[in-house]
mmCIF file of the C-alpha atoms, coordinates in Angstrom:
data_MODEL
# 
_entry.id   MODEL 
# 
loop_
_atom_site.group_PDB 
_atom_site.id 
_atom_site.type_symbol 
_atom_site.label_atom_id 
_atom_site.label_alt_id 
_atom_site.label_comp_id 
_atom_site.label_asym_id 
_atom_site.label_entity_id 
_atom_site.label_seq_id 
_atom_site.pdbx_PDB_ins_code 
_atom_site.Cartn_x 
_atom_site.Cartn_y 
_atom_site.Cartn_z 
_atom_site.occupancy 
_atom_site.B_iso_or_equiv 
_atom_site.pdbx_formal_charge 
_atom_site.auth_seq_id 
_atom_site.auth_comp_id 
_atom_site.auth_asym_id 
_atom_site.auth_atom_id 
_atom_site.pdbx_PDB_model_num 
ATOM 1   C CA . SER A 1 1   ? 23.492  136.222 174.519 1.00 0.00 ? 1   SER A CA 1 
ATOM 2   C CA . SER A 1 2   ? 26.367  138.679 175.040 1.00 0.00 ? 2   SER A CA 1 
ATOM 3   C CA . ALA A 1 3   ? 26.135  139.765 171.395 1.00 0.00 ? 3   ALA A CA 1 
ATOM 4   C CA . TYR A 1 4   ? 22.471  140.638 171.882 1.00 0.00 ? 4   TYR A CA 1 
ATOM 5   C CA . ALA A 1 5   ? 23.267  142.588 175.085 1.00 0.00 ? 5   ALA A CA 1 
ATOM 6   C CA . ILE A 1 6   ? 25.871  144.634 173.211 1.00 0.00 ? 6   ILE A CA 1 
ATOM 7   C CA . TYR A 1 7   ? 23.347  145.213 170.416 1.00 0.00 ? 7   TYR A CA 1 
ATOM 8   C CA . GLN A 1 8   ? 20.785  146.599 172.885 1.00 0.00 ? 8   GLN A CA 1 
ATOM 9   C CA . LYS A 1 9   ? 23.330  149.080 174.342 1.00 0.00 ? 9   LYS A CA 1 
ATOM 10  C CA . ARG A 1 10  ? 23.696  150.835 170.983 1.00 0.00 ? 10  ARG A CA 1 
ATOM 11  C CA . THR A 1 11  ? 22.234  154.319 170.843 1.00 0.00 ? 11  THR A CA 1 
ATOM 12  C CA . THR A 1 12  ? 21.477  154.359 167.129 1.00 0.00 ? 12  THR A CA 1 
ATOM 13  C CA . ASP A 1 13  ? 18.972  152.036 165.541 1.00 0.00 ? 13  ASP A CA 1 
ATOM 14  C CA . SER A 1 14  ? 20.853  149.979 162.992 1.00 0.00 ? 14  SER A CA 1 
ATOM 15  C CA . GLY A 1 15  ? 17.992  147.634 162.077 1.00 0.00 ? 15  GLY A CA 1 
ATOM 16  C CA . PRO A 1 16  ? 17.013  144.178 163.282 1.00 0.00 ? 16  PRO A CA 1 
ATOM 17  C CA . PHE A 1 17  ? 19.433  141.991 165.184 1.00 0.00 ? 17  PHE A CA 1 
ATOM 18  C CA . GLU A 1 18  ? 21.010  139.493 162.782 1.00 0.00 ? 18  GLU A CA 1 
ATOM 19  C CA . ILE A 1 19  ? 23.527  136.754 163.306 1.00 0.00 ? 19  ILE A CA 1 
ATOM 20  C CA . GLU A 1 20  ? 25.382  135.312 160.351 1.00 0.00 ? 20  GLU A CA 1 
ATOM 21  C CA . VAL A 1 21  ? 26.725  131.841 160.809 1.00 0.00 ? 21  VAL A CA 1 
ATOM 22  C CA . LEU A 1 22  ? 29.396  130.587 158.458 1.00 0.00 ? 22  LEU A CA 1 
ATOM 23  C CA . VAL A 1 23  ? 30.159  126.902 158.436 1.00 0.00 ? 23  VAL A CA 1 
ATOM 24  C CA . LEU A 1 24  ? 33.100  125.503 156.563 1.00 0.00 ? 24  LEU A CA 1 
ATOM 25  C CA . ALA A 1 25  ? 32.984  121.787 155.986 1.00 0.00 ? 25  ALA A CA 1 
ATOM 26  C CA . THR A 1 26  ? 35.712  119.732 154.425 1.00 0.00 ? 26  THR A CA 1 
ATOM 27  C CA . LYS A 1 27  ? 34.884  117.105 151.890 1.00 0.00 ? 27  LYS A CA 1 
ATOM 28  C CA . LYS A 1 28  ? 34.974  113.625 153.382 1.00 0.00 ? 28  LYS A CA 1 
ATOM 29  C CA . GLU A 1 29  ? 37.704  111.444 152.080 1.00 0.00 ? 29  GLU A CA 1 
ATOM 30  C CA . ARG A 1 30  ? 36.366  108.418 150.229 1.00 0.00 ? 30  ARG A CA 1 
ATOM 31  C CA . ARG A 1 31  ? 37.613  105.292 151.872 1.00 0.00 ? 31  ARG A CA 1 
ATOM 32  C CA . THR A 1 32  ? 37.835  102.454 149.416 1.00 0.00 ? 32  THR A CA 1 
ATOM 33  C CA . LEU A 1 33  ? 40.037  99.448  149.396 1.00 0.00 ? 33  LEU A CA 1 
ATOM 34  C CA . PRO A 1 34  ? 43.027  99.653  147.087 1.00 0.00 ? 34  PRO A CA 1 
ATOM 35  C CA . GLY A 1 35  ? 42.117  98.283  143.677 1.00 0.00 ? 35  GLY A CA 1 
ATOM 36  C CA . THR A 1 36  ? 38.359  98.603  144.175 1.00 0.00 ? 36  THR A CA 1 
ATOM 37  C CA . ARG A 1 37  ? 36.667  99.785  140.995 1.00 0.00 ? 37  ARG A CA 1 
ATOM 38  C CA . CYS A 1 38  ? 33.426  101.592 140.239 1.00 0.00 ? 38  CYS A CA 1 
ATOM 39  C CA . ALA A 1 39  ? 30.607  99.269  139.192 1.00 0.00 ? 39  ALA A CA 1 
ATOM 40  C CA . THR A 1 40  ? 29.810  100.618 135.727 1.00 0.00 ? 40  THR A CA 1 
ATOM 41  C CA . ALA A 1 41  ? 27.145  99.091  133.487 1.00 0.00 ? 41  ALA A CA 1 
ATOM 42  C CA . SER A 1 42  ? 29.734  97.429  131.252 1.00 0.00 ? 42  SER A CA 1 
ATOM 43  C CA . ARG A 1 43  ? 31.616  95.946  134.220 1.00 0.00 ? 43  ARG A CA 1 
ATOM 44  C CA . ILE A 1 44  ? 28.361  94.657  135.723 1.00 0.00 ? 44  ILE A CA 1 
ATOM 45  C CA . GLN A 1 45  ? 27.435  93.021  132.396 1.00 0.00 ? 45  GLN A CA 1 
ATOM 46  C CA . GLU A 1 46  ? 30.906  91.498  132.126 1.00 0.00 ? 46  GLU A CA 1 
ATOM 47  C CA . ALA A 1 47  ? 30.634  90.202  135.704 1.00 0.00 ? 47  ALA A CA 1 
ATOM 48  C CA . ALA A 1 48  ? 27.176  88.738  134.983 1.00 0.00 ? 48  ALA A CA 1 
ATOM 49  C CA . ASN A 1 49  ? 28.584  86.854  131.983 1.00 0.00 ? 49  ASN A CA 1 
ATOM 50  C CA . THR A 1 50  ? 31.494  85.588  134.094 1.00 0.00 ? 50  THR A CA 1 
ATOM 51  C CA . ILE A 1 51  ? 29.082  84.433  136.817 1.00 0.00 ? 51  ILE A CA 1 
ATOM 52  C CA . ASP A 1 52  ? 26.909  82.660  134.212 1.00 0.00 ? 52  ASP A CA 1 
ATOM 53  C CA . GLY A 1 53  ? 30.011  80.797  133.048 1.00 0.00 ? 53  GLY A CA 1 
ATOM 54  C CA . TYR A 1 54  ? 30.876  79.889  136.636 1.00 0.00 ? 54  TYR A CA 1 
ATOM 55  C CA . LEU A 1 55  ? 27.361  78.588  137.313 1.00 0.00 ? 55  LEU A CA 1 
ATOM 56  C CA . ALA A 1 56  ? 27.343  76.633  134.032 1.00 0.00 ? 56  ALA A CA 1 
ATOM 57  C CA . GLN A 1 57  ? 30.381  74.674  135.252 1.00 0.00 ? 57  GLN A CA 1 
ATOM 58  C CA . GLY A 1 58  ? 28.039  72.955  137.664 1.00 0.00 ? 58  GLY A CA 1 
ATOM 59  C CA . PRO A 1 59  ? 28.510  74.061  141.251 1.00 0.00 ? 59  PRO A CA 1 
ATOM 60  C CA . GLU A 1 60  ? 25.498  73.151  143.360 1.00 0.00 ? 60  GLU A CA 1 
ATOM 61  C CA . LEU A 1 61  ? 24.474  76.751  143.927 1.00 0.00 ? 61  LEU A CA 1 
ATOM 62  C CA . HIS A 1 62  ? 21.014  78.041  143.102 1.00 0.00 ? 62  HIS A CA 1 
ATOM 63  C CA . VAL A 1 63  ? 21.172  81.744  142.312 1.00 0.00 ? 63  VAL A CA 1 
ATOM 64  C CA . TRP A 1 64  ? 18.172  83.586  140.920 1.00 0.00 ? 64  TRP A CA 1 
ATOM 65  C CA . GLU A 1 65  ? 17.606  87.144  139.770 1.00 0.00 ? 65  GLU A CA 1 
ATOM 66  C CA . ILE A 1 66  ? 18.007  89.199  142.966 1.00 0.00 ? 66  ILE A CA 1 
ATOM 67  C CA . ALA A 1 67  ? 21.059  87.335  144.262 1.00 0.00 ? 67  ALA A CA 1 
ATOM 68  C CA . LYS A 1 68  ? 22.649  87.245  140.810 1.00 0.00 ? 68  LYS A CA 1 
ATOM 69  C CA . THR A 1 69  ? 22.199  91.016  140.449 1.00 0.00 ? 69  THR A CA 1 
ATOM 70  C CA . TYR A 1 70  ? 23.825  91.609  143.838 1.00 0.00 ? 70  TYR A CA 1 
ATOM 71  C CA . TRP A 1 71  ? 26.647  89.196  143.007 1.00 0.00 ? 71  TRP A CA 1 
ATOM 72  C CA . SER A 1 72  ? 27.233  90.860  139.615 1.00 0.00 ? 72  SER A CA 1 
ATOM 73  C CA . ILE A 1 73  ? 27.492  94.332  141.145 1.00 0.00 ? 73  ILE A CA 1 
ATOM 74  C CA . SER A 1 74  ? 29.710  93.056  143.945 1.00 0.00 ? 74  SER A CA 1 
ATOM 75  C CA . HIS A 1 75  ? 32.027  91.255  141.515 1.00 0.00 ? 75  HIS A CA 1 
ATOM 76  C CA . ALA A 1 76  ? 32.146  94.274  139.172 1.00 0.00 ? 76  ALA A CA 1 
ATOM 77  C CA . ARG A 1 77  ? 33.668  96.312  142.024 1.00 0.00 ? 77  ARG A CA 1 
ATOM 78  C CA . GLN A 1 78  ? 36.449  93.803  142.624 1.00 0.00 ? 78  GLN A CA 1 
ATOM 79  C CA . PRO A 1 79  ? 39.947  94.360  141.206 1.00 0.00 ? 79  PRO A CA 1 
ATOM 80  C CA . GLU A 1 80  ? 40.633  93.099  137.691 1.00 0.00 ? 80  GLU A CA 1 
ATOM 81  C CA . GLY A 1 81  ? 41.280  89.354  137.560 1.00 0.00 ? 81  GLY A CA 1 
ATOM 82  C CA . THR A 1 82  ? 39.542  88.442  140.827 1.00 0.00 ? 82  THR A CA 1 
ATOM 83  C CA . THR A 1 83  ? 38.378  84.828  140.785 1.00 0.00 ? 83  THR A CA 1 
ATOM 84  C CA . VAL A 1 84  ? 34.640  84.249  140.788 1.00 0.00 ? 84  VAL A CA 1 
ATOM 85  C CA . ALA A 1 85  ? 33.266  83.041  144.094 1.00 0.00 ? 85  ALA A CA 1 
ATOM 86  C CA . PRO A 1 86  ? 29.867  83.549  145.727 1.00 0.00 ? 86  PRO A CA 1 
ATOM 87  C CA . PRO A 1 87  ? 29.930  86.440  148.201 1.00 0.00 ? 87  PRO A CA 1 
ATOM 88  C CA . ASN A 1 88  ? 29.964  85.387  151.830 1.00 0.00 ? 88  ASN A CA 1 
ATOM 89  C CA . THR A 1 89  ? 27.964  88.373  153.058 1.00 0.00 ? 89  THR A CA 1 
ATOM 90  C CA . ALA A 1 90  ? 24.656  88.952  154.812 1.00 0.00 ? 90  ALA A CA 1 
ATOM 91  C CA . PRO A 1 91  ? 23.161  90.943  151.881 1.00 0.00 ? 91  PRO A CA 1 
ATOM 92  C CA . PHE A 1 92  ? 23.885  88.037  149.509 1.00 0.00 ? 92  PHE A CA 1 
ATOM 93  C CA . ALA A 1 93  ? 22.223  85.599  151.918 1.00 0.00 ? 93  ALA A CA 1 
ATOM 94  C CA . GLN A 1 94  ? 19.223  87.931  152.168 1.00 0.00 ? 94  GLN A CA 1 
ATOM 95  C CA . ALA A 1 95  ? 19.040  88.202  148.372 1.00 0.00 ? 95  ALA A CA 1 
ATOM 96  C CA . ARG A 1 96  ? 19.059  84.399  148.059 1.00 0.00 ? 96  ARG A CA 1 
ATOM 97  C CA . HIS A 1 97  ? 16.295  84.198  150.676 1.00 0.00 ? 97  HIS A CA 1 
ATOM 98  C CA . LEU A 1 98  ? 14.188  86.741  148.756 1.00 0.00 ? 98  LEU A CA 1 
ATOM 99  C CA . ASP A 1 99  ? 14.735  84.760  145.549 1.00 0.00 ? 99  ASP A CA 1 
ATOM 100 C CA . ALA A 1 100 ? 13.585  81.577  147.289 1.00 0.00 ? 100 ALA A CA 1 
ATOM 101 C CA . MET A 1 101 ? 10.471  83.329  148.582 1.00 0.00 ? 101 MET A CA 1 
ATOM 102 C CA . LEU A 1 102 ? 9.661   84.642  145.083 1.00 0.00 ? 102 LEU A CA 1 
ATOM 103 C CA . ALA A 1 103 ? 10.176  81.185  143.575 1.00 0.00 ? 103 ALA A CA 1 
ATOM 104 C CA . GLU A 1 104 ? 7.838   79.679  146.176 1.00 0.00 ? 104 GLU A CA 1 
ATOM 105 C CA . GLU A 1 105 ? 5.246   82.367  145.455 1.00 0.00 ? 105 GLU A CA 1 
ATOM 106 C CA . LYS A 1 106 ? 5.417   81.639  141.712 1.00 0.00 ? 106 LYS A CA 1 
ATOM 107 C CA . VAL A 1 107 ? 4.888   77.920  142.350 1.00 0.00 ? 107 VAL A CA 1 
ATOM 108 C CA . GLU A 1 108 ? 1.802   78.709  144.437 1.00 0.00 ? 108 GLU A CA 1 
ATOM 109 C CA . GLU A 1 109 ? 0.428   80.964  141.689 1.00 0.00 ? 109 GLU A CA 1 
ATOM 110 C CA . GLU A 1 110 ? 0.988   78.272  139.066 1.00 0.00 ? 110 GLU A CA 1 
ATOM 111 C CA . SER A 1 111 ? -0.742  75.646  141.212 1.00 0.00 ? 111 SER A CA 1 
ATOM 112 C CA . ASN A 1 112 ? -3.816  77.885  141.560 1.00 0.00 ? 112 ASN A CA 1 
ATOM 113 C CA . PHE A 1 113 ? -4.217  78.251  137.799 1.00 0.00 ? 113 PHE A CA 1 
ATOM 114 C CA . ARG A 1 114 ? -4.124  74.812  136.225 1.00 0.00 ? 114 ARG A CA 1 
ATOM 115 C CA . THR A 1 115 ? -5.407  74.121  132.754 1.00 0.00 ? 115 THR A CA 1 
ATOM 116 C CA . THR A 1 116 ? -7.801  71.241  132.393 1.00 0.00 ? 116 THR A CA 1 
ATOM 117 C CA . ASN A 1 117 ? -8.050  68.944  129.419 1.00 0.00 ? 117 ASN A CA 1 
ATOM 118 C CA . GLU A 1 118 ? -11.250 68.761  127.425 1.00 0.00 ? 118 GLU A CA 1 
ATOM 119 C CA . PRO A 1 119 ? -13.175 65.515  128.039 1.00 0.00 ? 119 PRO A CA 1 
ATOM 120 C CA . ASP A 1 120 ? -13.047 62.895  125.290 1.00 0.00 ? 120 ASP A CA 1 
ATOM 121 C CA . GLY A 1 121 ? -16.775 62.239  125.057 1.00 0.00 ? 121 GLY A CA 1 
ATOM 122 C CA . ASP A 1 122 ? -19.887 64.372  124.779 1.00 0.00 ? 122 ASP A CA 1 
ATOM 123 C CA . VAL A 1 123 ? -20.829 65.383  128.313 1.00 0.00 ? 123 VAL A CA 1 
ATOM 124 C CA . ASP A 1 124 ? -23.710 67.735  127.581 1.00 0.00 ? 124 ASP A CA 1 
ATOM 125 C CA . ASP A 1 125 ? -26.307 65.124  128.532 1.00 0.00 ? 125 ASP A CA 1 
ATOM 126 C CA . VAL A 1 126 ? -24.344 63.749  131.496 1.00 0.00 ? 126 VAL A CA 1 
ATOM 127 C CA . ASP A 1 127 ? -24.760 66.994  133.454 1.00 0.00 ? 127 ASP A CA 1 
ATOM 128 C CA . HIS A 1 128 ? -28.545 66.737  133.229 1.00 0.00 ? 128 HIS A CA 1 
ATOM 129 C CA . MET A 1 129 ? -29.017 63.002  133.815 1.00 0.00 ? 129 MET A CA 1 
ATOM 130 C CA . SER A 1 130 ? -30.500 63.526  137.281 1.00 0.00 ? 130 SER A CA 1 
ATOM 131 C CA . ASP A 1 131 ? -33.291 65.788  135.894 1.00 0.00 ? 131 ASP A CA 1 
# 
């Protein structure tokens, strides 16, 4: 407000009142854990193959598409040589829950659309027996 008061005291018209605001912002420092890597496509694919091998060994863990994708990306970010273990995080639990809901939905869809077998005998006349 004091800048505008000084502007109004001027005797010569120098144009409209303008204020230029300059803001200097520093770039935020990325905080990552030491050894954490970027999850590139090749690392994600490598992690997915490693996870498939882990699941093939027979642990009683049901992991479908959404949870496996999350796990692959999470494992791809880990330092080289990290042992494979299911993440113990809320997003992984949510992904497993979504997978379970999708699996349940697919079962319901399949139960609504059942194929029937053709009858063995000729049933054309059976439908009209009451006529």
